[in-house]
CSV table of C-alpha atoms in Angstrom, one decimal:
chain,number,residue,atom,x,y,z
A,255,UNK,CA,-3.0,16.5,2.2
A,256,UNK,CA,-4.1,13.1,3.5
A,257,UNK,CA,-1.6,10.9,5.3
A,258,UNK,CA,-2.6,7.5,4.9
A,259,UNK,CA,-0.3,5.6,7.6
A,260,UNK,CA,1.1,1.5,6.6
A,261,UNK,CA,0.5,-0.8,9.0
A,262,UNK,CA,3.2,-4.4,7.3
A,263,UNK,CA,1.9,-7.7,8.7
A,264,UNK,CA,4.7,-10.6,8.6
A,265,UNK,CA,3.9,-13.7,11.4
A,266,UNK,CA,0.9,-11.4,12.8
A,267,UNK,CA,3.6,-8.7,13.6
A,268,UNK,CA,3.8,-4.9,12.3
A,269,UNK,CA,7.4,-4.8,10.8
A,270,UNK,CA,9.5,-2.5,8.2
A,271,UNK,CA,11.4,-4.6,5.9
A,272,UNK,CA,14.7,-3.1,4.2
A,273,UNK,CA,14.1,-2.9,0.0
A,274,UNK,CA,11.4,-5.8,0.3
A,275,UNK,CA,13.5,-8.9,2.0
A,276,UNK,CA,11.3,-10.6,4.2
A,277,UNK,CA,14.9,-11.4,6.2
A,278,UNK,CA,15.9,-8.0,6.7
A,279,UNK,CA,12.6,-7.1,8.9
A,280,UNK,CA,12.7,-4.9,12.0
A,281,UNK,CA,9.6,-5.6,14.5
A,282,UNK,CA,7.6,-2.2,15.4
A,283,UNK,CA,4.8,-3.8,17.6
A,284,UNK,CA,3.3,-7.4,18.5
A,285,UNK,CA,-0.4,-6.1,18.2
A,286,UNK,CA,-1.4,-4.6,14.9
A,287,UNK,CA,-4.8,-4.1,16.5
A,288,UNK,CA,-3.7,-1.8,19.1
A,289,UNK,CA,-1.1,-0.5,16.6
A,290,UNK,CA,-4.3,0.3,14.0
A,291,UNK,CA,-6.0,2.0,17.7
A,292,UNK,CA,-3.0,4.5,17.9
A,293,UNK,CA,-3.2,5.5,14.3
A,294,UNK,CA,-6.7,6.5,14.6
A,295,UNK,CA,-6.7,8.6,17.7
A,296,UNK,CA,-3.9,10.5,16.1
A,297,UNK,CA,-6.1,11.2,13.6
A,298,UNK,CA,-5.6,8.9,10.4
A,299,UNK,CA,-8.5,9.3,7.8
A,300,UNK,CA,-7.5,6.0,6.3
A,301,UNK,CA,-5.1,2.9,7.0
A,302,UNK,CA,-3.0,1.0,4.5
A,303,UNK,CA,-2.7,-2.8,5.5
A,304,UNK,CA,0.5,-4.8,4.0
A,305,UNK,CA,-0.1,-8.6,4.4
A,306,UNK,CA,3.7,-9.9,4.0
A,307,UNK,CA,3.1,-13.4,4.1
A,308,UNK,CA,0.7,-13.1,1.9
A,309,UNK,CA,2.0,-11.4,-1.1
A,310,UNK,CA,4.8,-14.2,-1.0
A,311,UNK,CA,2.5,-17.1,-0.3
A,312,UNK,CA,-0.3,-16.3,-3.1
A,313,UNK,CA,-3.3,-15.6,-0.5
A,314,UNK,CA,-3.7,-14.1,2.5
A,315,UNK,CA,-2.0,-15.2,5.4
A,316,UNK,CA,-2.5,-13.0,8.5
A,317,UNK,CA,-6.1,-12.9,8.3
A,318,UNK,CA,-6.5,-13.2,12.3
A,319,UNK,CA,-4.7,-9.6,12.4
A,320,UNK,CA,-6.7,-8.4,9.4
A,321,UNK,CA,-9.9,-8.9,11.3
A,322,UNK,CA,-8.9,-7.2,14.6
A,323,UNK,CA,-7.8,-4.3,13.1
A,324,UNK,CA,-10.8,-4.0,11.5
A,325,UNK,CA,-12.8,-4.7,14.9
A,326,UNK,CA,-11.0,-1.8,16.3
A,327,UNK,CA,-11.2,0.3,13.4
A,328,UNK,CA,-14.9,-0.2,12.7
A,329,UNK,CA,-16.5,1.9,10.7
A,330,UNK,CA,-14.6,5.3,11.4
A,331,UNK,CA,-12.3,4.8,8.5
A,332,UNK,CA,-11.6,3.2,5.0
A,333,UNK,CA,-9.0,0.5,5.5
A,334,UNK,CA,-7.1,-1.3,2.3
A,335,UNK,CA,-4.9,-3.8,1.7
A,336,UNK,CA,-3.0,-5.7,-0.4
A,337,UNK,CA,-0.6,-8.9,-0.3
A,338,UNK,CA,-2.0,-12.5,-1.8
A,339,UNK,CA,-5.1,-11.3,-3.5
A,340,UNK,CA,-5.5,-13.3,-6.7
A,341,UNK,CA,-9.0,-14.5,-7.8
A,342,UNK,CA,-12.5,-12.6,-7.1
A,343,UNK,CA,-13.3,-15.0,-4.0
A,344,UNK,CA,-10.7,-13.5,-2.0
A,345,UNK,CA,-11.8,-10.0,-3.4
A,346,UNK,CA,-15.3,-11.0,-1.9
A,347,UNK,CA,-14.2,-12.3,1.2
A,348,UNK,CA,-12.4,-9.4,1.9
A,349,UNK,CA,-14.4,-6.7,1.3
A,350,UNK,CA,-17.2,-8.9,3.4
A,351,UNK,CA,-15.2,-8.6,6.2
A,352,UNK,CA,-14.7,-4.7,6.1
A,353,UNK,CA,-12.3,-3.8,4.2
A,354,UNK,CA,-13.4,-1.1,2.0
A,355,UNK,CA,-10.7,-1.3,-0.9
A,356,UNK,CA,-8.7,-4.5,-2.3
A,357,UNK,CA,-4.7,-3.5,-3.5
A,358,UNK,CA,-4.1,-6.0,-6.4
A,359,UNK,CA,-0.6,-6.2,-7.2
A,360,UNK,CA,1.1,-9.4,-8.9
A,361,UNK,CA,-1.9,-10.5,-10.4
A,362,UNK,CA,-2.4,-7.5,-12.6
A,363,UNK,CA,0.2,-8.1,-14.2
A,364,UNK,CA,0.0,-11.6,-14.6
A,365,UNK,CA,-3.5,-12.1,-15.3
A,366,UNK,CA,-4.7,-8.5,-16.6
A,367,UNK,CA,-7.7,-10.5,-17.9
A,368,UNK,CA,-8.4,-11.2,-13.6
A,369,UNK,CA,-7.6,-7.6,-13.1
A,370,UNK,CA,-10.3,-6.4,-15.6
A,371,UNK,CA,-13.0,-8.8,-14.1
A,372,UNK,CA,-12.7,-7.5,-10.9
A,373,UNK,CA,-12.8,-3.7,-11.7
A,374,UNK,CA,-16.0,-5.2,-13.4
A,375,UNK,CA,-17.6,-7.0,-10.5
A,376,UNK,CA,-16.1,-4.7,-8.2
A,377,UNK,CA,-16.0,-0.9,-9.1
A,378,UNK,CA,-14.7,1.4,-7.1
A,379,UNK,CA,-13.3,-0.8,-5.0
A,380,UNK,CA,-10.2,-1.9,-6.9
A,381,UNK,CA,-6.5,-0.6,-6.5
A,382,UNK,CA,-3.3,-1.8,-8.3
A,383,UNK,CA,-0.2,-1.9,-6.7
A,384,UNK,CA,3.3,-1.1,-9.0
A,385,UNK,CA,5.8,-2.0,-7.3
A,386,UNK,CA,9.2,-1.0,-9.2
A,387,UNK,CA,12.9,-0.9,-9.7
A,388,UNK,CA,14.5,1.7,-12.1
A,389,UNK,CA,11.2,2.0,-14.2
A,390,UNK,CA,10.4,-1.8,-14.1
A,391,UNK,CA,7.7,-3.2,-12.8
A,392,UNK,CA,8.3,-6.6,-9.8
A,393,UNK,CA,6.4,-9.3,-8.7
A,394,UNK,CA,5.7,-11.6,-6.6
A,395,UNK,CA,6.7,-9.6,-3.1
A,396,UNK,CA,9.2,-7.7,-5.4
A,397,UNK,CA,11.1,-11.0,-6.0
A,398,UNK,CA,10.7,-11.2,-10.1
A,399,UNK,CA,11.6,-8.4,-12.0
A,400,UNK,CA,9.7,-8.4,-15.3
A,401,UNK,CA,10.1,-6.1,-18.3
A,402,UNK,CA,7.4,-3.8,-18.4
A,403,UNK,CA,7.5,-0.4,-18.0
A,404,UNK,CA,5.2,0.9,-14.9
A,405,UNK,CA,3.9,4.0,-17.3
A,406,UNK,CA,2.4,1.7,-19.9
A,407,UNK,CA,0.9,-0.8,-17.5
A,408,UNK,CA,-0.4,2.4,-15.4
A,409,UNK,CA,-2.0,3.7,-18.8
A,410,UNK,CA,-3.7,0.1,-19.4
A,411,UNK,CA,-5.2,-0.3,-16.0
A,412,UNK,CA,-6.7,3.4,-15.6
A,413,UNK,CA,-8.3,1.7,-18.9
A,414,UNK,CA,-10.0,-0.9,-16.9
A,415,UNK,CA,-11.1,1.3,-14.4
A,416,UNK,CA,-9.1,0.8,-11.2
A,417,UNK,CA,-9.6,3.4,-8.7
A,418,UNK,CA,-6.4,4.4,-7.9
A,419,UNK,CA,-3.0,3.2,-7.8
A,420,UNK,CA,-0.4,2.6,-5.6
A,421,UNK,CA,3.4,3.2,-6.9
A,422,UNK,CA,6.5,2.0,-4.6
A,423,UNK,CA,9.7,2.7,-5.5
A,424,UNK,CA,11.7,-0.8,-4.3
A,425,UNK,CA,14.9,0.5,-4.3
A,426,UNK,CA,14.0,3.4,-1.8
A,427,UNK,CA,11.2,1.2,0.3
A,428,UNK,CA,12.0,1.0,4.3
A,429,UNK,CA,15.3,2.7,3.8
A,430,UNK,CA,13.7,6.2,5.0
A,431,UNK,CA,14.5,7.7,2.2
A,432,UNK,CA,11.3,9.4,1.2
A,433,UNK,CA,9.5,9.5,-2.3
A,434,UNK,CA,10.9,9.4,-6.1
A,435,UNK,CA,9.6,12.3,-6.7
A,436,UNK,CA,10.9,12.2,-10.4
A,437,UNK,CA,9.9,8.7,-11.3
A,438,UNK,CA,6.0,9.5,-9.1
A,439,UNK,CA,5.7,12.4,-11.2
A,440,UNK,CA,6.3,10.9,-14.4
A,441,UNK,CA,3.4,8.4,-13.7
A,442,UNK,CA,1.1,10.5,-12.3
A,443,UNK,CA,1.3,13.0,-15.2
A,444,UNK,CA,0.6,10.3,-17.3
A,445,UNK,CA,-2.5,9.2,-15.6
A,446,UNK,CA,-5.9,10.9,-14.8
A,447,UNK,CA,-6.8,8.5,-11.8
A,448,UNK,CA,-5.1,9.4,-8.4
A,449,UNK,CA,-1.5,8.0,-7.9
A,450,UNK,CA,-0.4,7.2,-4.4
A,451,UNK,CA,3.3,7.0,-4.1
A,452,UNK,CA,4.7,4.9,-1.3
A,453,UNK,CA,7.7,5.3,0.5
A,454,UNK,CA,9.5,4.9,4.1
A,455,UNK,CA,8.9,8.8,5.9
A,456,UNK,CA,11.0,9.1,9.2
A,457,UNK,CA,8.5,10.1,11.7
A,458,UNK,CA,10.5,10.7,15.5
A,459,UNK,CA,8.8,9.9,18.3
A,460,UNK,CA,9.4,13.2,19.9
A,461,UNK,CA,9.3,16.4,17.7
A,462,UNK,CA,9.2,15.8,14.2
A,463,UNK,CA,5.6,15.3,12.5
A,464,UNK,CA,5.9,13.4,9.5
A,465,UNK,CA,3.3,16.0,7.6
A,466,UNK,CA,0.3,18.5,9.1
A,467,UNK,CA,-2.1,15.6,9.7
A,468,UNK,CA,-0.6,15.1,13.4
A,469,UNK,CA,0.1,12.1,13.0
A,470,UNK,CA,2.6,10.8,15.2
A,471,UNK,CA,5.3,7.9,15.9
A,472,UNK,CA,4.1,5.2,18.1
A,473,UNK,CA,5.4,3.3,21.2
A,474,UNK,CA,8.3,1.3,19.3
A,475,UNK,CA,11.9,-0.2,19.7
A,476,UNK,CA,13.3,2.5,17.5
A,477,UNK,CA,12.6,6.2,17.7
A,478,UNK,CA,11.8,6.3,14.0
A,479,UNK,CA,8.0,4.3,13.1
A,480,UNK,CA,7.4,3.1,9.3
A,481,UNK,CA,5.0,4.9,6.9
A,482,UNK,CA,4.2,5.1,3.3
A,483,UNK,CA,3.7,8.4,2.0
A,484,UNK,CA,1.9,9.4,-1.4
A,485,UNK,CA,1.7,11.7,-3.6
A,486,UNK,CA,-1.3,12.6,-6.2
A,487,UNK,CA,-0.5,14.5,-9.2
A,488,UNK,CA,-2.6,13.2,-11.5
A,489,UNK,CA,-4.3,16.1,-13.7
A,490,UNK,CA,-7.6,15.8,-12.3
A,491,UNK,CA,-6.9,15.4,-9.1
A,492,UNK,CA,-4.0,17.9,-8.1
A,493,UNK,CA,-4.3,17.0,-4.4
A,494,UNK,CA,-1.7,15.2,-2.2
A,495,UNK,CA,-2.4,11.7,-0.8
A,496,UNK,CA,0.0,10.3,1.7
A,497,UNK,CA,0.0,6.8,2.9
């Protein structure tokens, strides 16, 4: 099992929003950096970077956090993100600068014909974010609701050759809820690539391990510290990822 811990950027701060609504944000930590530091010495094999701003403003927005989480990360382990990428230059830039894999969310389903081009010019290195309510896939930072089913879409872009994808159930997202286990399932079946499923996993600060990885809550305001966790069912690839 690989826990994959979410570090959500909004105004260079690591916060939790409630269901997606950039008003209804709790502040975990001022420094992302040092918040990306803790995560690694309690052993995290990878990181998951939200930019906030950015999936709401089109293009990336808390770039100055980006890069000093990166700085302090190094080259111990993969870091991803996702949030305002929309055209191969930002792609590009980003993965100059470190990061080793690009989430892409609304764009893929606006412009699959982007989506396909950068799989192309970029293998390996692609992820697609689904973000959705009651089957149906949002966008743009979960604000449009559109009509397509997250199954179909998921089917389409394993086509292109994305490398894994991300699914978030909106309606359960930073209400500490855990997965959708039915609705994760039902994707992942469908699909051969890896699914990670996201979700908000309590983690307390003083005796409850959100899963065998170690990995434990950080100095925060609250005794309970955001996380995604994800699960891989995919029939290939059995094994659990958690982020």
């Amino acid at each position: 099992m690989l826990i994959i811990p979410a570090i959500d950027l909004k105004d260079g701060q690591c916060v939790r929003l409630k269901q997606g609504l950039m008003e209804q944000a709790t502040v975990f930590s001022d420094s992302p950096a040092e918040m990306a530091r803790h995560w690694v010495a309690q052993g995290a094999r990878r990181l998951h970077l939200v930019d906030l701003n950015g999936a709401f403003a089109g293009k990336p927005k808390n770039e100055s956090a980006i890069k000093a989480i990166l700085k302090v990360v190094g080259d111990d382990i993969p870091v991803q993100l996702g949030g305002g990428i929309r055209d191969l230059d930002t792609i590009e830039r980003c993965l100059d600068d470190g990061l080793s894999y690009v989430i892409i969310g609304t764009a893929a389903v606006k412009n699959p014909g982007f989506l396909h081009d950068a799989c192309t010019a970029f293998p390996g290195h692609i992820i697609v974010g689904l973000d959705a309510r009651d089957g149906k896939v949002a966008t743009d930072g979960w604000s449009k609701l559109t009509g397509h089913d997250v199954v179909d879409l998921g089917k389409k872009y394993e086509d292109y050759g994305v490398e894994s994808i991300i699914y978030t159930d909106i309606g359960r997202d930073g209400m500490l809820s855990g997965l959708n286990v039915e609705a994760t399932v039902r994707l992942a079946q469908a699909l051969t690539i890896p699914v990670i499923a996201s979700a908000a996993c309590p983690v307390w600060t003083t005796s409850r391990p959100c899963a065998p990885s170690k990995a434990k809550a950080s100095s925060a305001p609250s005794p309970v510290v955001p996380s995604m966790t994800a699960l891989s069912t995919s029939r290939q690839r059995r094994n659990s990822l958690i982020s």
